[in-house]
mmCIF file of C-alpha atoms in Angstrom:
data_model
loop_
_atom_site.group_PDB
_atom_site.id
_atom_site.type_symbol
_atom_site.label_atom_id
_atom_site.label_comp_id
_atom_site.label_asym_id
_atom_site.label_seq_id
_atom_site.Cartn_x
_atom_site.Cartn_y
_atom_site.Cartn_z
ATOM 1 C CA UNK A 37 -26.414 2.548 -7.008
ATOM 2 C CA UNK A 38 -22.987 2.467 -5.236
ATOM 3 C CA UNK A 39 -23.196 6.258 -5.067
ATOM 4 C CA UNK A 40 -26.757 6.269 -3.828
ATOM 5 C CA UNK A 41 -25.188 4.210 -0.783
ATOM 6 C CA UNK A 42 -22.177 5.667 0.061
ATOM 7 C CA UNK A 43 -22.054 9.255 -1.089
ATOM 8 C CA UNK A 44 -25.920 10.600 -1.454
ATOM 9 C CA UNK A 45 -28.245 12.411 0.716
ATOM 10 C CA UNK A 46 -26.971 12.525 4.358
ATOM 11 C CA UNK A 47 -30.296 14.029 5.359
ATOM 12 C CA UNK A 48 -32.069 10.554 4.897
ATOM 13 C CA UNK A 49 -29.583 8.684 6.305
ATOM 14 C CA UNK A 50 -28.563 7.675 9.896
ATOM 15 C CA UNK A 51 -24.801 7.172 9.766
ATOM 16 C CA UNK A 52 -25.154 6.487 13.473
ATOM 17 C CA UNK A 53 -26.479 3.337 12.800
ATOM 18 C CA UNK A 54 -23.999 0.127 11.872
ATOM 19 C CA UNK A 55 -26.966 -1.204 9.453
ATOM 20 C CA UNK A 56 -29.319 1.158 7.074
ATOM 21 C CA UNK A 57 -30.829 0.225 3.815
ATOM 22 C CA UNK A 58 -31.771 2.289 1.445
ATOM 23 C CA UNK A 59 -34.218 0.878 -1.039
ATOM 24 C CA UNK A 60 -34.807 3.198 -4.657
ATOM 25 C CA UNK A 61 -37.750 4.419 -6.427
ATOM 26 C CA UNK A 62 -37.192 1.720 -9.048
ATOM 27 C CA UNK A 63 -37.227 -1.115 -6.420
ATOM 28 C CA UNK A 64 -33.720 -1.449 -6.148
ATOM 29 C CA UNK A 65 -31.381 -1.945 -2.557
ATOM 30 C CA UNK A 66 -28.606 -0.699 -1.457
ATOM 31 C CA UNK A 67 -26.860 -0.320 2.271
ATOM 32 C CA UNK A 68 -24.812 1.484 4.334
ATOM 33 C CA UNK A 69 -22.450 0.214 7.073
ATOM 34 C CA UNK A 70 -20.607 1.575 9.195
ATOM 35 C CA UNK A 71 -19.279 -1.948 10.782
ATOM 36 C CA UNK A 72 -17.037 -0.613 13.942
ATOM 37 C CA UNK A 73 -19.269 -3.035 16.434
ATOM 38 C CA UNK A 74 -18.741 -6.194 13.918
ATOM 39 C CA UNK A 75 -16.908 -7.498 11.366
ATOM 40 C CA UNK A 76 -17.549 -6.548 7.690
ATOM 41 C CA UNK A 77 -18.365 -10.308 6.669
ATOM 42 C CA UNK A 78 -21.865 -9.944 8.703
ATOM 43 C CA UNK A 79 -23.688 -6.682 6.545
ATOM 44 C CA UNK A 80 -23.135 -8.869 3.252
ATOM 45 C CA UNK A 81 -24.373 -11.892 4.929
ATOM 46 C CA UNK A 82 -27.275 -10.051 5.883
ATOM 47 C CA UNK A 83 -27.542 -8.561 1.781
ATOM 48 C CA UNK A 84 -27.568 -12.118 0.794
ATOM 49 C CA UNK A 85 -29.726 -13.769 2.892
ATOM 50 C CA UNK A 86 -32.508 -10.640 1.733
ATOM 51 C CA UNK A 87 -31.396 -11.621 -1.902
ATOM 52 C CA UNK A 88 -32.192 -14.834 -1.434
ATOM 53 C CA UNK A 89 -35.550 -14.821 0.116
ATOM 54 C CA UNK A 90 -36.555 -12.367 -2.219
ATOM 55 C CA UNK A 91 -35.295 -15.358 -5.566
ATOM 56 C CA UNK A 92 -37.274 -17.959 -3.278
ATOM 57 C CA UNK A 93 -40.408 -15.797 -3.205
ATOM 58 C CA UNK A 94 -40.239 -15.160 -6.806
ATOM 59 C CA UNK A 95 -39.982 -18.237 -7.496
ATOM 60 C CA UNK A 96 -43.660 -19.350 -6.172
ATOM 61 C CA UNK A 97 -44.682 -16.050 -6.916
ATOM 62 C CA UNK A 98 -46.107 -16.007 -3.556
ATOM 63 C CA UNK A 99 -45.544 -13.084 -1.149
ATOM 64 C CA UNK A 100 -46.605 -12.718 2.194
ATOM 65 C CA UNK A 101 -50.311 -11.219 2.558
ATOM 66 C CA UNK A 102 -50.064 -9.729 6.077
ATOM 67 C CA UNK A 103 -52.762 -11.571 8.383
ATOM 68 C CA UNK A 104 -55.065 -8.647 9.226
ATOM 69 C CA UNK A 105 -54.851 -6.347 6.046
ATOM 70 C CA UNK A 106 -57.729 -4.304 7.308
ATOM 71 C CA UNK A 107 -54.628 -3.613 10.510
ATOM 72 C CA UNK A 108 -53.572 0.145 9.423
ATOM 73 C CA UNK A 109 -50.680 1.107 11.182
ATOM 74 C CA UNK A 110 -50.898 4.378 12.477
ATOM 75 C CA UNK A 111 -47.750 6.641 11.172
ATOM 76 C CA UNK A 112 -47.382 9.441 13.581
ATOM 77 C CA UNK A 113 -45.299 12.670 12.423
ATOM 78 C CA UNK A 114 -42.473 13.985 15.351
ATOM 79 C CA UNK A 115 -42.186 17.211 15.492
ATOM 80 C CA UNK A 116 -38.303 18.358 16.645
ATOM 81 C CA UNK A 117 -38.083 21.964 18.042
ATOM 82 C CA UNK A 118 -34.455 23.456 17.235
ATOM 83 C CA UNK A 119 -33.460 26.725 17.358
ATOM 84 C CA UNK A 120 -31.518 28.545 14.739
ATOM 85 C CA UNK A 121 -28.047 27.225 16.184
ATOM 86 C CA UNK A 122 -29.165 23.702 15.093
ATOM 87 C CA UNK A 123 -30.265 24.527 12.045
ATOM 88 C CA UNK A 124 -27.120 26.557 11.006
ATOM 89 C CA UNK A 125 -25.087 22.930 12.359
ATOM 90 C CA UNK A 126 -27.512 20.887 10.180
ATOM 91 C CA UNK A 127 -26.334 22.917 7.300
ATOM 92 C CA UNK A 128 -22.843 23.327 8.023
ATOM 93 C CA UNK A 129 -22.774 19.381 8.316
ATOM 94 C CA UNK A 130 -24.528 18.828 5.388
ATOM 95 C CA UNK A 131 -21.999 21.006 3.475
ATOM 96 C CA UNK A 132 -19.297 19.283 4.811
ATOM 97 C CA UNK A 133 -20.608 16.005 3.646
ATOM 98 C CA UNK A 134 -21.606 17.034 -0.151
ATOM 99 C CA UNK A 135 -17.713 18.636 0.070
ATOM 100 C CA UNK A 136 -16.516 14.921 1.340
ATOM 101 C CA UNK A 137 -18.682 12.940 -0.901
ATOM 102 C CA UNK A 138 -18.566 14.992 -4.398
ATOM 103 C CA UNK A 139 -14.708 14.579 -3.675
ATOM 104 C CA UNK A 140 -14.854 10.888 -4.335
ATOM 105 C CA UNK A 141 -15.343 8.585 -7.606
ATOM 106 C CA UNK A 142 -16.288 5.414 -7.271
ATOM 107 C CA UNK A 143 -17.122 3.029 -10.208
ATOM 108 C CA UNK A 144 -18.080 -0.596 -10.190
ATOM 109 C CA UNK A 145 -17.139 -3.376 -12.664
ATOM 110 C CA UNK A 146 -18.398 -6.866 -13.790
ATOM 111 C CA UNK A 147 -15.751 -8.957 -15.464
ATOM 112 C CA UNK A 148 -17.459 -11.580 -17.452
ATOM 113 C CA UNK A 149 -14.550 -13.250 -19.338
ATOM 114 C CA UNK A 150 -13.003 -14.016 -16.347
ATOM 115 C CA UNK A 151 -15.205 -15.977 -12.901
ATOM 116 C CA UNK A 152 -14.321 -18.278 -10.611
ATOM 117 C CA UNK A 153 -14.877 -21.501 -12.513
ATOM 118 C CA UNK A 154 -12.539 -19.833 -14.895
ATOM 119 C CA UNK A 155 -9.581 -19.483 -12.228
ATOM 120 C CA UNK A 156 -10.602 -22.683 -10.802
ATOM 121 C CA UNK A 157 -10.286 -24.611 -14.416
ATOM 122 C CA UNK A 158 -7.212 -22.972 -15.763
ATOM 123 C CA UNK A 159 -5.347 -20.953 -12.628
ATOM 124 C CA UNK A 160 -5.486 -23.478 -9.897
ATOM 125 C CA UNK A 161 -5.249 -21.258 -7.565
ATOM 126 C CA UNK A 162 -7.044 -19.931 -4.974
ATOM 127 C CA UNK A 163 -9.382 -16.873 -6.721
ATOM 128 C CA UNK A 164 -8.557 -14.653 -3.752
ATOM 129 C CA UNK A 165 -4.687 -14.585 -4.610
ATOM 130 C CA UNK A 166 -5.413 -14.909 -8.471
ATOM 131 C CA UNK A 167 -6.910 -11.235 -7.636
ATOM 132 C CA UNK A 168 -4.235 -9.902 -5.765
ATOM 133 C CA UNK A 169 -1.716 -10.978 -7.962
ATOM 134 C CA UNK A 170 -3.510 -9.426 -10.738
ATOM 135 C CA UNK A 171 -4.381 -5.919 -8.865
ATOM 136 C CA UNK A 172 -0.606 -5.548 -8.371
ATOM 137 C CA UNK A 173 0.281 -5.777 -11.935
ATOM 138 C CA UNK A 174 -2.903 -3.580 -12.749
ATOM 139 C CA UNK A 175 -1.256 -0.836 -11.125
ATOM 140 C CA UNK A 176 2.153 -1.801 -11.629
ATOM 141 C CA UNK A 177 1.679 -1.049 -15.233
ATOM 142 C CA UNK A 178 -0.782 2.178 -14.686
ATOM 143 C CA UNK A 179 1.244 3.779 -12.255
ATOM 144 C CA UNK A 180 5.153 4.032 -13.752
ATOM 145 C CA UNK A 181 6.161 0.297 -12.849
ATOM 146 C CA UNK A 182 5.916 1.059 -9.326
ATOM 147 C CA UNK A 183 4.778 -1.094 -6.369
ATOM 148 C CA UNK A 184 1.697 -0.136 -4.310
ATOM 149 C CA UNK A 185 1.873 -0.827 -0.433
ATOM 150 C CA UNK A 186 -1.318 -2.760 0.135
ATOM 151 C CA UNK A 187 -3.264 -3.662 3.429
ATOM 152 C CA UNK A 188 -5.835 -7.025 2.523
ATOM 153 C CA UNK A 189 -8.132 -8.056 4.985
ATOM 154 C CA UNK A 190 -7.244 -11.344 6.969
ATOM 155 C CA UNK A 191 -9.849 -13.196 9.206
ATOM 156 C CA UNK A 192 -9.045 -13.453 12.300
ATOM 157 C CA UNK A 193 -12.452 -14.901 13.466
ATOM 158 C CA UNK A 194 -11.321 -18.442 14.787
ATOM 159 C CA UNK A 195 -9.966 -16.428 18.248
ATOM 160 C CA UNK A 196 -12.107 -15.253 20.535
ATOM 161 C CA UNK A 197 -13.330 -11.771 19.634
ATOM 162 C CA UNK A 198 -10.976 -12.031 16.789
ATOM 163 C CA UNK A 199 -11.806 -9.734 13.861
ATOM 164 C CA UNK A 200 -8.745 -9.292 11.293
ATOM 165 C CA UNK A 201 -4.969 -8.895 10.706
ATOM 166 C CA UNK A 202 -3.897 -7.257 7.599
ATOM 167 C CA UNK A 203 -2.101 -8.998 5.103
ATOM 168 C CA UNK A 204 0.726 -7.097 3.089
ATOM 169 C CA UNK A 205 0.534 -8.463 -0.251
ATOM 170 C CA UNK A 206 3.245 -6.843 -2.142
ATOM 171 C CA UNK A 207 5.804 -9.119 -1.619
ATOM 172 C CA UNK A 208 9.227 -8.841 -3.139
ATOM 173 C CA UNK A 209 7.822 -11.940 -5.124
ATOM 174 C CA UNK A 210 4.904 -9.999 -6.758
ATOM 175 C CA UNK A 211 7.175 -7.226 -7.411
ATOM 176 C CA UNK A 212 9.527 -9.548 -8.702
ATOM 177 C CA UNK A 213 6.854 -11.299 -11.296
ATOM 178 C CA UNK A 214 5.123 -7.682 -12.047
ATOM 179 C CA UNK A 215 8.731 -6.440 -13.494
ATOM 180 C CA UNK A 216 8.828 -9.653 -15.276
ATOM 181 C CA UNK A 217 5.633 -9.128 -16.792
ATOM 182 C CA UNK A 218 6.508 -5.207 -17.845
ATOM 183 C CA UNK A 219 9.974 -5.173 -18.923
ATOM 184 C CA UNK A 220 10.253 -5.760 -22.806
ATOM 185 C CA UNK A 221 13.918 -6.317 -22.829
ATOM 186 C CA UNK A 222 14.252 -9.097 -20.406
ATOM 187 C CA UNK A 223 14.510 -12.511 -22.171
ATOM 188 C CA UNK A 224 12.167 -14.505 -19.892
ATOM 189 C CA UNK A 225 10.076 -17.205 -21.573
ATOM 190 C CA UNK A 226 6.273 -18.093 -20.893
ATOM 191 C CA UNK A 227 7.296 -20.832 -18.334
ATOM 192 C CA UNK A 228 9.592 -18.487 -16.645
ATOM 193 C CA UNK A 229 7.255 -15.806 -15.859
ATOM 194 C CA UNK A 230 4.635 -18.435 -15.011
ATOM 195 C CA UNK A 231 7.064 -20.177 -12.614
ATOM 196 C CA UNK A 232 7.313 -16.303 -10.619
ATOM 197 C CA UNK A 233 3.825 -15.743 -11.175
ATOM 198 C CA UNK A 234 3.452 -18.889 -9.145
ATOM 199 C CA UNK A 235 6.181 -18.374 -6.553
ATOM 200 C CA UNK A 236 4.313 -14.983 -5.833
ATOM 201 C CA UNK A 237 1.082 -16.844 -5.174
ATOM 202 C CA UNK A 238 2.206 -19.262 -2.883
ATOM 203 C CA UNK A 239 4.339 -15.987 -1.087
ATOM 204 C CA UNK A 240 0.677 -14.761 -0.542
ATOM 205 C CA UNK A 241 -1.237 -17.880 0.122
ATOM 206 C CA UNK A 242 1.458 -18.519 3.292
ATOM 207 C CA UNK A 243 0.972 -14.870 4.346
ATOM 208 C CA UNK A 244 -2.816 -15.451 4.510
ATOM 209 C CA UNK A 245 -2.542 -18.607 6.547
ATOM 210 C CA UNK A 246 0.400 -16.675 8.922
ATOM 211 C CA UNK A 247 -2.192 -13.264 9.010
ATOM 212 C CA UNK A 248 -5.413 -15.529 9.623
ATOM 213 C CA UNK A 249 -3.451 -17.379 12.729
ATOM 214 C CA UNK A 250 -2.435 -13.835 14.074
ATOM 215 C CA UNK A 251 0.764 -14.183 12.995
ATOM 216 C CA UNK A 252 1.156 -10.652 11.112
ATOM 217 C CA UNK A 253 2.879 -7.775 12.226
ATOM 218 C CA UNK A 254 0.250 -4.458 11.879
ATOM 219 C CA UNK A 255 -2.073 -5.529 15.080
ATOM 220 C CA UNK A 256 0.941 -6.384 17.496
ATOM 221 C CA UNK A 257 2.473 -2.980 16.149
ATOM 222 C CA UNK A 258 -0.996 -1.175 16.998
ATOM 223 C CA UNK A 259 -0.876 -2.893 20.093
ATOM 224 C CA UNK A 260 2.681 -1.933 21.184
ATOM 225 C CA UNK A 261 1.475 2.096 19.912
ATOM 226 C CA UNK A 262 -1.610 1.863 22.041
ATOM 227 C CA UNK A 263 0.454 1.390 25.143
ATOM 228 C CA UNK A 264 2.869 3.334 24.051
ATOM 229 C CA UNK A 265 0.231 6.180 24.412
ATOM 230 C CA UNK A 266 -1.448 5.373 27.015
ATOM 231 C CA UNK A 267 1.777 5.453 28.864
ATOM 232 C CA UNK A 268 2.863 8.733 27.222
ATOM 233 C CA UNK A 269 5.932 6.907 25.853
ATOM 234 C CA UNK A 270 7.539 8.020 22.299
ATOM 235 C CA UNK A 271 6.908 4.780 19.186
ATOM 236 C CA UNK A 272 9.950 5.610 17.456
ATOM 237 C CA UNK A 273 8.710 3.393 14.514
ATOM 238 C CA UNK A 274 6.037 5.811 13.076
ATOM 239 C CA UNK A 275 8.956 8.297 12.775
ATOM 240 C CA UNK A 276 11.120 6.249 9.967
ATOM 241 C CA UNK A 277 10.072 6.907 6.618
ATOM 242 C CA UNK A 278 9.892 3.167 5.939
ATOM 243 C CA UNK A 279 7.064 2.938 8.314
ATOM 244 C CA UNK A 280 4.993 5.315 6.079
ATOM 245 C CA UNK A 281 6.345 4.186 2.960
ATOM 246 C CA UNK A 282 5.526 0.403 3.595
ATOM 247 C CA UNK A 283 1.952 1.563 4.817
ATOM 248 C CA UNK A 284 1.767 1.661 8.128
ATOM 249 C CA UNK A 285 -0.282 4.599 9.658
ATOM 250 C CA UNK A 286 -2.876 4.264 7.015
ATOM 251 C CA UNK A 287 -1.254 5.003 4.070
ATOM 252 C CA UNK A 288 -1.788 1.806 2.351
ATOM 253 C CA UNK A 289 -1.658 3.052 -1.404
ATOM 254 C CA UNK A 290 -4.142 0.010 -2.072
ATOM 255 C CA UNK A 291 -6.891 -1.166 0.501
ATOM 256 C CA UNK A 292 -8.758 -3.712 -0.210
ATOM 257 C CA UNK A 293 -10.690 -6.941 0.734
ATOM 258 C CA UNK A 294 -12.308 -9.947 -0.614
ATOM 259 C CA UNK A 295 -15.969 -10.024 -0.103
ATOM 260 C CA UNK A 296 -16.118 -13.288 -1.213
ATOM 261 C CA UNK A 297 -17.876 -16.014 -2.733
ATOM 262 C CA UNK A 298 -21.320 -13.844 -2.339
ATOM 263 C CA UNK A 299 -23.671 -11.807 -4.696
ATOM 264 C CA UNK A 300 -23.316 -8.707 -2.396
ATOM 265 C CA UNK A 301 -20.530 -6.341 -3.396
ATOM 266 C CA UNK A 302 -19.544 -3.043 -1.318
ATOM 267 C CA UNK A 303 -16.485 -0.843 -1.055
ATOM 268 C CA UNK A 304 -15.124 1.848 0.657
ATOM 269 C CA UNK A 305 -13.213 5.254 0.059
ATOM 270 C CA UNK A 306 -9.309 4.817 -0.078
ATOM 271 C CA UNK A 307 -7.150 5.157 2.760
ATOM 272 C CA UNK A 308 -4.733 8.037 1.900
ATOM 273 C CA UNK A 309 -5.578 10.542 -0.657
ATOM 274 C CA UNK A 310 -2.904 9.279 -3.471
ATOM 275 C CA UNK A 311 -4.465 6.067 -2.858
ATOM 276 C CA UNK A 312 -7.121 3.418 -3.890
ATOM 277 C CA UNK A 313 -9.757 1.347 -2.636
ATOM 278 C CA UNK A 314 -10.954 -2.043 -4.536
ATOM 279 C CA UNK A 315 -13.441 -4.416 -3.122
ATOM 280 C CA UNK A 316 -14.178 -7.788 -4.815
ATOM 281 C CA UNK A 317 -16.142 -10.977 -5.126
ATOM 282 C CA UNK A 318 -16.553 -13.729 -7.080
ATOM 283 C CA UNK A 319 -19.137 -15.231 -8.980
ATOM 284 C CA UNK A 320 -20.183 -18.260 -11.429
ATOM 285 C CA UNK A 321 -21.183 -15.876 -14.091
ATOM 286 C CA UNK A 322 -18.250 -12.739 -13.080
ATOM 287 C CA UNK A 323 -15.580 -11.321 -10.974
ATOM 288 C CA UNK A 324 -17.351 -7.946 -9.661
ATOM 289 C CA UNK A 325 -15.271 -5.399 -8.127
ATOM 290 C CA UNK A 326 -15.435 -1.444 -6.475
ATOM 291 C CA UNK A 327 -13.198 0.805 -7.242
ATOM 292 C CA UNK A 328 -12.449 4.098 -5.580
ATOM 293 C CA UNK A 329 -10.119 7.075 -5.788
ATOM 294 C CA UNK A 330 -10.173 10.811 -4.342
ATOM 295 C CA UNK A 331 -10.894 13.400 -7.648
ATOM 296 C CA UNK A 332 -8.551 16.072 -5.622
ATOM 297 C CA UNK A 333 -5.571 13.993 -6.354
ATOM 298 C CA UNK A 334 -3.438 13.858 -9.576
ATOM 299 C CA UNK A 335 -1.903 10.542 -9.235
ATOM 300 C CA UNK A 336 -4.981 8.988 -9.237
ATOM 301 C CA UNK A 337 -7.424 7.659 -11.843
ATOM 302 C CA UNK A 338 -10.499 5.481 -10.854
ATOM 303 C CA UNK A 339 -11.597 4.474 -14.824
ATOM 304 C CA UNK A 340 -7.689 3.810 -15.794
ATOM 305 C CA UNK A 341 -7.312 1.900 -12.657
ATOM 306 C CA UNK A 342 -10.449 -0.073 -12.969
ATOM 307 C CA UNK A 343 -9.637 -0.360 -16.499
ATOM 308 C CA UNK A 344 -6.207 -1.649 -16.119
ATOM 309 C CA UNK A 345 -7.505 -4.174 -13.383
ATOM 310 C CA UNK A 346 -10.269 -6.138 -16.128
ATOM 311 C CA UNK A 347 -7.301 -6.045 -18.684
ATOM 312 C CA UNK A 348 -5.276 -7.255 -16.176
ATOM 313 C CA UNK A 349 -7.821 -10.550 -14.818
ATOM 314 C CA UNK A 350 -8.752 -11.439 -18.873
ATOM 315 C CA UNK A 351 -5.224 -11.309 -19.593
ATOM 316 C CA UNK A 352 -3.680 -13.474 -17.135
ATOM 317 C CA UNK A 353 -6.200 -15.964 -17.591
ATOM 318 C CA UNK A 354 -6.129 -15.855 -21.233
ATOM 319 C CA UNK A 355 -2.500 -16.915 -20.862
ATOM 320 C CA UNK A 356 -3.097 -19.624 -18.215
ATOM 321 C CA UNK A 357 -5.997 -20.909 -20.871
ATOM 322 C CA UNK A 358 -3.594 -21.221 -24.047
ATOM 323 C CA UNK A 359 -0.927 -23.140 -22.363
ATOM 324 C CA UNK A 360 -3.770 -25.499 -21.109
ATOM 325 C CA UNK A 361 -5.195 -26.222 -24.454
#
């Protein structure tokens, strides 16, 4: 279904539009958004509110009979006249797109041993950072016991045409608890790797509240590039390797956002091709979550990676739940 809605079909599709949905033969929905003219919070409030209507109809088993059913709307075929030029574009673009779209996997996962009430009972944190937290060790552990420079959306929605400021979760505290959690030889007990694991949420859970009062660095830095070109001045910064390295650009190795405390879940393709993308929520009954990866790269893989991730959540709480017993 994920597929159907981001990488199927372009021909039926009108990626011009911020909004489409795309309902299947079996009755099921899925969108497409491109969200450039809003903020990405809006499409799955839309998704829901559908959802929901749909559970309250259901419910009385009583759909809407339209008042004049003898009313035939009148369906009128437009005829396009194109010339061969067109048509050799139309399938040049729709080349292009299979070439863009067979080049990505996407899979999508629903983590039953582990849901909100679960990291609300036994983590005491907040689910959004028990994620994070968990993501970095996911990869940490798939990917050589190396960090992964990560852009998290931050709302930014309390200013006046706010939309978001990007949080940087891989803090030298995550990094710090991640190694911790990895390295056989170290001597750390239980209550010293919780104590990091802790430390590293709190790190997060001030960046949040810093990012979400405009107090991060990446839009001020996009800012000070802007006028930097539209001035035809040099930004020296995007020139040091550390500016890459740490993500800026877009080459976050791990882009991601919460989606929240919804039943719609969406995703997106990574940012740079040795990257990923993972999109979560959170429900009652499961953690869901997309993940995404580019098949043209080595360094990649989207099964490992979203298996490592629901190893990762089930362990972490599992060892949260024993010391609470």
């Amino acid at each position: 279904l994920a597929r159907i809605g981001m990488l199927k079909n372009p021909q039926s599709r009108w990626f011009d539009r911020s909004n489409i949905y795309i309902v299947t033969r079996n009755g099921f929905v899925v969108a497409n958004d491109e969200h450039s003219a809003y903020e990405g919070i809006i499409p799955t409030q839309i998704g829901d509110h559908i959802q929901y209507h749909i559970d309250s109809l259901e419910k009385i088993n009583s759909w809407p009979i339209p008042s004049d059913p003898d009313n035939k709307i009148i369906i009128r075929e437009l005829l396009f006249i194109y010339d061969s030029h067109v048509l050799n574009t139309i399938k040049h673009a729709i080349t292009l797109f299979h070439q863009s779209a067979d080049n990505i996997e996407i899979i999508v996962i629903n983590v039953n041993q582990c849901t909100k009430e679960d990291i609300k009972q036994y983590i005491r944190i907040h689910p959004d950072t028990f994620f994070q937290l968990c993501l970095q060790l996911a990869y940490f552990k798939l990917h050589g016991h190396k960090p992964a420079s990560t852009y998290e959306t931050a709302s930014t929605r309390r200013f006046y045409r706010g939309r978001t400021e990007t949080l940087r979760s891989c803090t030298p505290e995550v990094v710090a608890w991640c190694r911790a959690m990895t390295n056989s030889n170290n001597q750390l007990t239980e209550i010293e790797k919780r104590k990091l694991f802790l430390i590293a949420a709190n790190r997060h859970q001030q960046l949040m509240a810093e990012a979400s009062e405009n107090q991060g660095c990446d839009r001020h830095l996009f800012g000070l590039s802007m006028i930097a070109y539209i001035t035809g001045k040099p930004f020296e910064l995007i020139n040091d390797p550390s500016w890459i390295k740490s993500g800026g650009g877009g080459n976050f190795i791990l882009s991601t956002s919460c989606i929240g405390f919804t039943i719609t879940v969406g995703g997106t393709s990574p940012m740079c091709l040795n990257g990923y993308g993972v999109f979560y929520r959170f429900g009652s009954d499961a953690i869901t979550f997309v993940v995404t990866a580019y098949r043209n790269c080595s360094d990649t893989n989207v099964q490992a990676m979203a298996d490592s991730i629901e190893r990762t959540l089930i362990e972490i709480k599992t060892s949260f739940m024993k010391s609470n017993l």
